PDB file of C-alpha atoms in Angstrom:
ATOM      1  CA  MET A   1      60.205 108.378  52.854  1.00  0.00           C
ATOM      2  CA  ARG A   2      63.550 110.025  52.382  1.00  0.00           C
ATOM      3  CA  LYS A   3      63.299 111.656  55.770  1.00  0.00           C
ATOM      4  CA  LYS A   4      62.686 108.286  57.496  1.00  0.00           C
ATOM      5  CA  GLU A   5      65.721 106.785  55.747  1.00  0.00           C
ATOM      6  CA  LYS A   6      67.912 109.651  56.946  1.00  0.00           C
ATOM      7  CA  LYS A   7      66.657 109.214  60.508  1.00  0.00           C
ATOM      8  CA  ALA A   8      67.252 105.449  60.352  1.00  0.00           C
ATOM      9  CA  THR A   9      70.736 105.955  58.914  1.00  0.00           C
ATOM     10  CA  GLY A  10      71.556 108.579  61.543  1.00  0.00           C
ATOM     11  CA  PHE A  11      70.262 106.343  64.315  1.00  0.00           C
ATOM     12  CA  GLY A  12      72.195 103.355  62.974  1.00  0.00           C
ATOM     13  CA  LEU A  13      75.354 105.424  62.789  1.00  0.00           C
ATOM     14  CA  LEU A  14      74.789 106.589  66.358  1.00  0.00           C
ATOM     15  CA  VAL A  15      74.377 102.982  67.534  1.00  0.00           C
ATOM     16  CA  VAL A  16      77.544 101.884  65.726  1.00  0.00           C
ATOM     17  CA  LEU A  17      79.556 104.784  67.170  1.00  0.00           C
ATOM     18  CA  THR A  18      78.211 104.025  70.634  1.00  0.00           C
ATOM     19  CA  LEU A  19      79.214 100.366  70.295  1.00  0.00           C
ATOM     20  CA  VAL A  20      82.684 101.314  69.062  1.00  0.00           C
ATOM     21  CA  LEU A  21      83.095 103.727  71.960  1.00  0.00           C
ATOM     22  CA  CYS A  22      82.005 101.027  74.440  1.00  0.00           C
ATOM     23  CA  GLY A  23      84.482  98.583  72.891  1.00  0.00           C
ATOM     24  CA  VAL A  24      87.338 101.063  73.196  1.00  0.00           C
ATOM     25  CA  LEU A  25      86.414 101.795  76.812  1.00  0.00           C
ATOM     26  CA  LEU A  26      86.265  98.081  77.685  1.00  0.00           C
ATOM     27  CA  TYR A  27      89.660  97.480  76.057  1.00  0.00           C
ATOM     28  CA  ALA A  28      91.218 100.412  77.926  1.00  0.00           C
ATOM     29  CA  SER A  29      89.602  99.251  81.160  1.00  0.00           C
ATOM     30  CA  ALA A  30      91.121  95.770  80.783  1.00  0.00           C
ATOM     31  CA  GLY A  31      94.566  97.314  80.271  1.00  0.00           C
ATOM     32  CA  LEU A  32      94.166  99.488  83.350  1.00  0.00           C
ATOM     33  CA  ARG A  33      93.087  96.487  85.446  1.00  0.00           C
ATOM     34  CA  LYS A  34      96.164  94.565  84.353  1.00  0.00           C
ATOM     35  CA  GLU A  35      98.406  97.520  85.170  1.00  0.00           C
ATOM     36  CA  ARG A  36      96.751  97.889  88.588  1.00  0.00           C
ATOM     37  CA  ASP A  37      97.301  94.201  89.371  1.00  0.00           C
ATOM     38  CA  GLU A  38     100.980  94.459  88.407  1.00  0.00           C
ATOM     39  CA  LYS A  39     101.409  97.520  90.602  1.00  0.00           C
ATOM     40  CA  LEU A  40      99.725  95.749  93.531  1.00  0.00           C
ATOM     41  CA  GLU A  41     102.137  92.825  93.162  1.00  0.00           C
ATOM     42  CA  THR A  42     105.064  95.245  93.092  1.00  0.00           C
ATOM     43  CA  LYS A  43     103.715  97.012  96.176  1.00  0.00           C
ATOM     44  CA  GLU A  44     103.397  93.718  98.073  1.00  0.00           C
ATOM     45  CA  GLU A  45     106.957  92.736  97.122  1.00  0.00           C
ATOM     46  CA  LEU A  46     108.283  96.111  98.263  1.00  0.00           C
ATOM     47  CA  GLU A  47     106.379  95.864 101.553  1.00  0.00           C
ATOM     48  CA  ARG A  48     107.916  92.413 102.116  1.00  0.00           C
ATOM     49  CA  GLN A  49     111.378  93.821 101.434  1.00  0.00           C
ATOM     50  CA  ILE A  50     110.731  96.700 103.831  1.00  0.00           C
ATOM     51  CA  ALA A  51     109.742  94.238 106.571  1.00  0.00           C
ATOM     52  CA  GLU A  52     112.905  92.203 105.957  1.00  0.00           C
ATOM     53  CA  GLN A  53     115.080  95.313 106.082  1.00  0.00           C
ATOM     54  CA  GLN A  54     113.426  96.490 109.294  1.00  0.00           C
ATOM     55  CA  LEU A  55     114.135  93.103 110.886  1.00  0.00           C
ATOM     56  CA  GLU A  56     117.742  93.262 109.699  1.00  0.00           C
ATOM     57  CA  SER A  57     118.012  96.786 111.098  1.00  0.00           C
ATOM     58  CA  GLN A  58     116.746  95.598 114.486  1.00  0.00           C
ATOM     59  CA  LYS A  59     119.322  92.801 114.501  1.00  0.00           C
ATOM     60  CA  LEU A  60     122.091  95.250 113.656  1.00  0.00           C
ATOM     61  CA  ASP A  61     120.930  97.631 116.398  1.00  0.00           C
ATOM     62  CA  ALA A  62     121.018  94.773 118.919  1.00  0.00           C
ATOM     63  CA  LYS A  63     124.510  93.802 117.766  1.00  0.00           C
ATOM     64  CA  LYS A  64     125.638  97.432 117.986  1.00  0.00           C
ATOM     65  CA  ASP A  65     124.325  97.634 121.545  1.00  0.00           C
ATOM     66  CA  TYR A  66     126.089  94.369 122.438  1.00  0.00           C
ATOM     67  CA  THR A  67     129.440  95.508 121.001  1.00  0.00           C
ATOM     68  CA  GLY A  68     129.411  98.382 123.475  1.00  0.00           C
ATOM     69  CA  THR A  69     129.173  96.103 126.496  1.00  0.00           C
ATOM     70  CA  ARG A  70     132.006  95.014 128.773  1.00  0.00           C
ATOM     71  CA  LYS A  71     131.196  91.362 128.073  1.00  0.00           C
ATOM     72  CA  PHE A  72     131.838  91.846 124.336  1.00  0.00           C
ATOM     73  CA  VAL A  73     135.131  93.648 124.979  1.00  0.00           C
ATOM     74  CA  GLU A  74     136.277  90.821 127.271  1.00  0.00           C
ATOM     75  CA  GLU A  75     135.320  88.164 124.723  1.00  0.00           C
ATOM     76  CA  MET A  76     137.212  89.912 121.938  1.00  0.00           C
ATOM     77  CA  ALA A  77     140.234  90.477 124.165  1.00  0.00           C
ATOM     78  CA  ARG A  78     140.298  86.759 124.970  1.00  0.00           C
ATOM     79  CA  LYS A  79     139.644  85.469 121.447  1.00  0.00           C
ATOM     80  CA  VAL A  80     141.596  87.917 119.331  1.00  0.00           C
ATOM     81  CA  LEU A  81     144.369  89.121 121.612  1.00  0.00           C
ATOM     82  CA  GLY A  82     144.612  86.162 123.988  1.00  0.00           C
ATOM     83  CA  LEU A  83     144.441  88.441 127.029  1.00  0.00           C
ATOM     84  CA  VAL A  84     143.486  87.277 130.519  1.00  0.00           C
ATOM     85  CA  TYR A  85     143.071  88.948 133.907  1.00  0.00           C
ATOM     86  CA  PRO A  86     146.267  89.060 136.005  1.00  0.00           C
ATOM     87  CA  ASP A  87     144.883  86.717 138.684  1.00  0.00           C
ATOM     88  CA  GLU A  88     143.399  84.275 136.161  1.00  0.00           C
ATOM     89  CA  ILE A  89     144.845  80.829 135.445  1.00  0.00           C
ATOM     90  CA  VAL A  90     144.491  79.516 131.905  1.00  0.00           C
ATOM     91  CA  PHE A  91     144.563  75.807 131.109  1.00  0.00           C
ATOM     92  CA  GLN A  92     145.434  74.733 127.587  1.00  0.00           C
ATOM     93  CA  GLU A  93     145.074  71.327 126.015  1.00  0.00           C
ATOM     94  CA  ASN A  94     148.186  69.670 124.828  1.00  0.00           C
ATOM     95  CA  GLY A  95     147.810  69.300 121.046  1.00  0.00           C
ATOM     96  CA  ASP A  96     150.225  66.308 120.904  1.00  0.00           C
ATOM     97  CA  LYS A  97     148.420  63.154 122.174  1.00  0.00           C
ATOM     98  CA  ASN A  98     150.767  60.244 121.319  1.00  0.00           C
TER      99      ASN A  98
END
């Protein structure tokens, strides 16, 4: 009878250890899932920021291309420096309307 009790105790201990091990694995698994979800959210946010920066870069490239054109130079010369072509007539509004 002693031998049966030892086998039962050994088996019971094995079951308890197996259950404890399963519990630890489930707990660790839940933590890893949470960490994975957080990293996925971070990845999505970073991908969104990358898309925004690429769009901004395209806009800046277009502006850079435009600033090299003759039309841009003429506009800036007119606005900033007040320059006109020699054969051009400029009409200005009279600011005093009394």
